[in-house]
GROMACS .gro file of C-alpha atoms in nm:
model
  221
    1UNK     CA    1  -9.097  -2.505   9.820
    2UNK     CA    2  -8.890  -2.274   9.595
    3UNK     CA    3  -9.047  -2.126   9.231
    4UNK     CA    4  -8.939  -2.363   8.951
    5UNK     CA    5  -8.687  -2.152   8.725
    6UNK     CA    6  -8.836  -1.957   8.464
    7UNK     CA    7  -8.767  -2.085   8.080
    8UNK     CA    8  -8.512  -1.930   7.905
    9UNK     CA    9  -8.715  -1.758   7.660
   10UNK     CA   10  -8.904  -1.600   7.904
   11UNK     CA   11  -8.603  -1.427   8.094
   12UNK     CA   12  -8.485  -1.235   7.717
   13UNK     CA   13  -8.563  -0.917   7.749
   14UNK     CA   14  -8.781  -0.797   7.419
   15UNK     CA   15  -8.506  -0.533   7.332
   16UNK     CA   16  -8.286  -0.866   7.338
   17UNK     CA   17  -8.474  -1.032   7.123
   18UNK     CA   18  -8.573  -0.799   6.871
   19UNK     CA   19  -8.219  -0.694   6.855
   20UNK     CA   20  -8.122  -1.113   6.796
   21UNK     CA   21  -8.368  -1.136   6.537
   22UNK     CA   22  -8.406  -0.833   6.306
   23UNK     CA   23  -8.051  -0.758   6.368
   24UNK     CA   24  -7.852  -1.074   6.377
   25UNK     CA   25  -8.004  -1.357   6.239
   26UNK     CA   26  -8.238  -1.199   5.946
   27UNK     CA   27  -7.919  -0.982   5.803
   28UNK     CA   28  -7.712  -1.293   5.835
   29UNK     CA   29  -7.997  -1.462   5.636
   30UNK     CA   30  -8.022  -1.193   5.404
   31UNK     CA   31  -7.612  -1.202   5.332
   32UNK     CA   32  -7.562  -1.562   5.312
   33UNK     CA   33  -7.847  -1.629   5.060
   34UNK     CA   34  -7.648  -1.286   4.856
   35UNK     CA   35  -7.311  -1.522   4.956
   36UNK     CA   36  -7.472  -1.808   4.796
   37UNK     CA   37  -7.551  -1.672   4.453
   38UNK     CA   38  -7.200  -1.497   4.436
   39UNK     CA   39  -7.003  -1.809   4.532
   40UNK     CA   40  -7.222  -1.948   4.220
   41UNK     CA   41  -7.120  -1.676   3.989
   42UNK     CA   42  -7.524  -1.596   3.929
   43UNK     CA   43  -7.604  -1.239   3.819
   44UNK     CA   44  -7.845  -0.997   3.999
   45UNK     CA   45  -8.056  -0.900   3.718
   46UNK     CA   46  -8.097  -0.535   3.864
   47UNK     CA   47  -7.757  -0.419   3.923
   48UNK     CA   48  -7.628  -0.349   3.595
   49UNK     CA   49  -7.936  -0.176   3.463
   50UNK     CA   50  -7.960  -0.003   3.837
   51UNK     CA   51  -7.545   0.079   3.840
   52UNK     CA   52  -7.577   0.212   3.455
   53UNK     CA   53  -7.902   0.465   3.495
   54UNK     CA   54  -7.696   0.597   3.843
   55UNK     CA   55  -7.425   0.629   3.650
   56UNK     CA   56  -7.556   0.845   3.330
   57UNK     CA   57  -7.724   1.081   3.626
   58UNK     CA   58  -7.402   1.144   3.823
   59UNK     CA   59  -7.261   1.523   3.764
   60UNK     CA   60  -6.877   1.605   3.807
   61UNK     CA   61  -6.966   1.741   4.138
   62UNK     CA   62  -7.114   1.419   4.282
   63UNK     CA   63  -6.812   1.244   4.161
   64UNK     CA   64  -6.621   1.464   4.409
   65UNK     CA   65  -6.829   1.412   4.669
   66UNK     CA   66  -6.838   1.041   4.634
   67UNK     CA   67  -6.449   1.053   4.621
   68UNK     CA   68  -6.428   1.239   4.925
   69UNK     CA   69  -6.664   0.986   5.080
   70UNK     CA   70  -6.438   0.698   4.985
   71UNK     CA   71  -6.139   0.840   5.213
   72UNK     CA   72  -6.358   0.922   5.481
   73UNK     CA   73  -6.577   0.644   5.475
   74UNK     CA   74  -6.247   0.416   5.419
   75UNK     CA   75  -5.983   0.269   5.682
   76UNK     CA   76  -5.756   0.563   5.600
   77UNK     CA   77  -5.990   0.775   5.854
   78UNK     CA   78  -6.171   0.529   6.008
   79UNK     CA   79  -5.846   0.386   6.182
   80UNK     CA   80  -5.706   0.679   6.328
   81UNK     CA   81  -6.001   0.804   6.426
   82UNK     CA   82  -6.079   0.508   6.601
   83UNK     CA   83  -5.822   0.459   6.790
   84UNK     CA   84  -5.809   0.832   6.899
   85UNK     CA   85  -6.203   0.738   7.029
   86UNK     CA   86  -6.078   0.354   7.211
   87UNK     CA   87  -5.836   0.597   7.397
   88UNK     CA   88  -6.090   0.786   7.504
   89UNK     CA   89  -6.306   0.588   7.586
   90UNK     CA   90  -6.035   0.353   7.765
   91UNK     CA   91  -6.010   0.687   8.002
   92UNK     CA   92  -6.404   0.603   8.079
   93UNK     CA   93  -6.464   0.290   8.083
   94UNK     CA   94  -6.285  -0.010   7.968
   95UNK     CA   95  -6.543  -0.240   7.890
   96UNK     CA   96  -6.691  -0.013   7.673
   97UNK     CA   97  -6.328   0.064   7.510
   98UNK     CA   98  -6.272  -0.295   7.486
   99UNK     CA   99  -6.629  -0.363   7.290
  100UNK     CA  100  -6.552  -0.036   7.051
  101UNK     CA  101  -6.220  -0.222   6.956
  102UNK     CA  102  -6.371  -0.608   6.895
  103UNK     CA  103  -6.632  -0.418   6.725
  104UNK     CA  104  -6.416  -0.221   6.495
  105UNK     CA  105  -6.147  -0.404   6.431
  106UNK     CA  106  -6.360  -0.734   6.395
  107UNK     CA  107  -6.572  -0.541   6.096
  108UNK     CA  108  -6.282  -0.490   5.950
  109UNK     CA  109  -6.126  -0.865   6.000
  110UNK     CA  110  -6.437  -1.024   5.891
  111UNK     CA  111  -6.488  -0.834   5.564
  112UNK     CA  112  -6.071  -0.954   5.468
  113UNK     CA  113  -6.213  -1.345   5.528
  114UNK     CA  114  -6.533  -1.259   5.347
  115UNK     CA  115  -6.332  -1.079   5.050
  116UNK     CA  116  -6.153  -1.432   5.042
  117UNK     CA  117  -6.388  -1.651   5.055
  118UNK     CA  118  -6.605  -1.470   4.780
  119UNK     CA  119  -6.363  -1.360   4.570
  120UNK     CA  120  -6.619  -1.195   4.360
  121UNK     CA  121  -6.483  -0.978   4.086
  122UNK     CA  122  -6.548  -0.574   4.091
  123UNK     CA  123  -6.779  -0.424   3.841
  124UNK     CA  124  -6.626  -0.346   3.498
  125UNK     CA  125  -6.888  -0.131   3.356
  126UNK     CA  126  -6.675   0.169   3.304
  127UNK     CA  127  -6.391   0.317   3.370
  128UNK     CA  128  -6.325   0.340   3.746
  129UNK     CA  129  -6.361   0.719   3.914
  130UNK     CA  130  -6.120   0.506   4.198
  131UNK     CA  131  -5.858   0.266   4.184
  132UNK     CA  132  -5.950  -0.049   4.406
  133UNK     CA  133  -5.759  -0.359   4.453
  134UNK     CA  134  -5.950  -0.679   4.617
  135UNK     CA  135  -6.236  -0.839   4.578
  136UNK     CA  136  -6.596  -0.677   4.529
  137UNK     CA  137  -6.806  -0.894   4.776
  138UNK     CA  138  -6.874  -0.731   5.032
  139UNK     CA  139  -6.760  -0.402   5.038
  140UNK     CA  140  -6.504  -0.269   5.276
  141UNK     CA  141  -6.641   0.092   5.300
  142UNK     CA  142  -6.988  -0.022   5.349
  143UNK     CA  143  -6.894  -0.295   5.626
  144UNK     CA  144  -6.635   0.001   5.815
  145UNK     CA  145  -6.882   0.256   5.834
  146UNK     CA  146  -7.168   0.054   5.910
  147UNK     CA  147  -6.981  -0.128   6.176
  148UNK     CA  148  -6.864   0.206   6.313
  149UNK     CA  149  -7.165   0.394   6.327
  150UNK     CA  150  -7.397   0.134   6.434
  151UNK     CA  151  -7.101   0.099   6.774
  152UNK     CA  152  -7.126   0.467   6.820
  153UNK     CA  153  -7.484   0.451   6.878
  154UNK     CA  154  -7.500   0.168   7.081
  155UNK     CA  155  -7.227   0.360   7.319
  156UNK     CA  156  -7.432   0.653   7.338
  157UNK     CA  157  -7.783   0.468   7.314
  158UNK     CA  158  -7.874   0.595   7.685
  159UNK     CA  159  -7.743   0.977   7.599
  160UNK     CA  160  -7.896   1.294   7.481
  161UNK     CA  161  -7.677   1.199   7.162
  162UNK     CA  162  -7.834   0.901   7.072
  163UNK     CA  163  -8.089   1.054   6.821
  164UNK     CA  164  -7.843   1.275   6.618
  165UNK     CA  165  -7.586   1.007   6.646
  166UNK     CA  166  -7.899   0.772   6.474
  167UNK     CA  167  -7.957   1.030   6.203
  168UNK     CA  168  -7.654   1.180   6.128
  169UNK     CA  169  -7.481   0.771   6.161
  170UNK     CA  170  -7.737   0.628   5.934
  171UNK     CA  171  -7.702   0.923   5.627
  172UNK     CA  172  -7.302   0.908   5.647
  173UNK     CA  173  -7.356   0.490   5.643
  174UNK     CA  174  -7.556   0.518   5.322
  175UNK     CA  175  -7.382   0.825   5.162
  176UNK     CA  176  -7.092   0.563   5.177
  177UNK     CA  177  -7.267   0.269   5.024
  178UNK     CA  178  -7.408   0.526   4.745
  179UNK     CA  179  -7.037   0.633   4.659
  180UNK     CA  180  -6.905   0.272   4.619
  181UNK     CA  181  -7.153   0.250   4.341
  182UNK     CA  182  -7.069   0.537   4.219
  183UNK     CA  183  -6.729   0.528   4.186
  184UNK     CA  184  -6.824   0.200   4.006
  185UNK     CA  185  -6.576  -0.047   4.188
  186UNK     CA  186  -6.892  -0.255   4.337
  187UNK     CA  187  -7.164  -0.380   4.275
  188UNK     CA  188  -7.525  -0.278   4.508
  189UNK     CA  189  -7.555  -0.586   4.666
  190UNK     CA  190  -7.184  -0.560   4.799
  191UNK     CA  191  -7.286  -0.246   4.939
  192UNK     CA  192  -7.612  -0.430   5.083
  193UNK     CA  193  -7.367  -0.719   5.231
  194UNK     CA  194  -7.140  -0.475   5.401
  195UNK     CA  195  -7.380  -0.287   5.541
  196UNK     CA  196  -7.579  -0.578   5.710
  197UNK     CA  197  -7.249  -0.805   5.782
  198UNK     CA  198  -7.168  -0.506   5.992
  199UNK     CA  199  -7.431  -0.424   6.167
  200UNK     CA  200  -7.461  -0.767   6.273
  201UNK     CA  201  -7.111  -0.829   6.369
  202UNK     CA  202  -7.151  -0.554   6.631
  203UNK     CA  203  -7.493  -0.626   6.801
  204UNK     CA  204  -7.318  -0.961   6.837
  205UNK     CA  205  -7.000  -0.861   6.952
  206UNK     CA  206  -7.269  -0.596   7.177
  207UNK     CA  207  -7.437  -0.890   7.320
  208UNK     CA  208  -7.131  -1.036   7.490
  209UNK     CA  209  -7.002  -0.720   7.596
  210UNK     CA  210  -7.305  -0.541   7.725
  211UNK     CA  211  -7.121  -0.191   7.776
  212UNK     CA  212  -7.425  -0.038   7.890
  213UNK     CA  213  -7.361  -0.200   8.204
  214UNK     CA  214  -7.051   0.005   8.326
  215UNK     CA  215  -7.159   0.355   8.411
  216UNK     CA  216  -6.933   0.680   8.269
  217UNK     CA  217  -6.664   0.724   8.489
  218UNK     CA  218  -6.619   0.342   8.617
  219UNK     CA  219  -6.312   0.122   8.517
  220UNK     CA  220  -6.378  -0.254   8.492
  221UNK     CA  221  -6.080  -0.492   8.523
   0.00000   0.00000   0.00000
């Protein structure tokens, strides 16, 4: 008589389901209960007080560095850059270039419908270091380079890279959410939003792809 199948939970693999839980569903959590409160117009008591004492410690020279963040960190080097990499990539394996693109460019589709749906208006506490046209919620920057790094890690996860790629991926991620603030065009839990709605649009978009599966070198149809 043949073995009954196993249940379904008990064939996820624990990387699986850590990686469902902690980074899908609790950052989804975590944004739509933000989403909630924006579409409601409610304040977060902390940001203003939080964006105000950042702002009377800034110096001129990390104004320059958080300007130079916010055209690296933005889709003006981003895109290029990314396309250079799906190229590359393509030349490896084209699973894994097809998950880098849905990944990317996905991050970057989502945050335009978020931005519309939200519609939350950018912080007018001083006078913007950077002109910025859109709407605050969440921000672009954040989402981008939270959407690219986290990708980059995944696709070299099983590498000697994947520790510096973790380190190195995770201080660019939040020097970029610190230089939205900054620059004061939005507000911390935009930053927060971004960061999480990206990270969890890729371990999604990861999750149907799987490029893991297709060694270096091998082209799948």
């Amino acid at each position: 008589m043949s073995a009954s199948p196993r249940p379904f939970i008990d064939r996820i693999r624990p990387a699986a389901l850590v990686r469902l839980l902690l980074g899908i569903l609790l950052p989804l959590l975590v944004v739509g209960a933000l989403g909630e409160d924006v579409l409601e117009r409610q304040r977060f008591a902390f940001e203003s007080p939080f964006m105000l004492w950042l702002h009377a410690h800034s110096t001129p020279t990390l104004d320059r560095i958080a300007l130079t963040l916010a055209v690296v960190g933005g889709i003006q080097v981003i895109a290029p850059l990314s396309a250079v990499l799906a190229l590359v990539l393509w030349r490896r394996s084209h699973r894994s270039a097809r998950f880098f693109v849905v990944a990317v460019l996905g991050a970057a589709a989502l945050n335009g419908v978020m931005k519309l749906a939200f519609h939350r208006p950018r912080p007018e506490l001083w006078p913007r270091l950077a002109q910025e046209s859109g709407a605050s919620f969440p921000s672009g920057h954040s989402m981008y380079s939270a959407a690219f790094v986290t990708t980059l890690m995944l696709l070299v996860w099983n590498t000697r890279w994947r520790w510096p790629a973790v380190v190195l991926g995770t201080l660019f991620t939040l020097a970029v959410g610190w230089s939205r603030i900054d620059l004061g065009v939005h507000y911390p839990t935009d930053v927060l939003a971004g960061w999480l709605s990206g990270v969890a649009w890729v371990l999604g978009v990861y999750g149907v792809y799987r490029p893991g599966a297709v060694r270096d070198g091998e082209h799948a149809a």
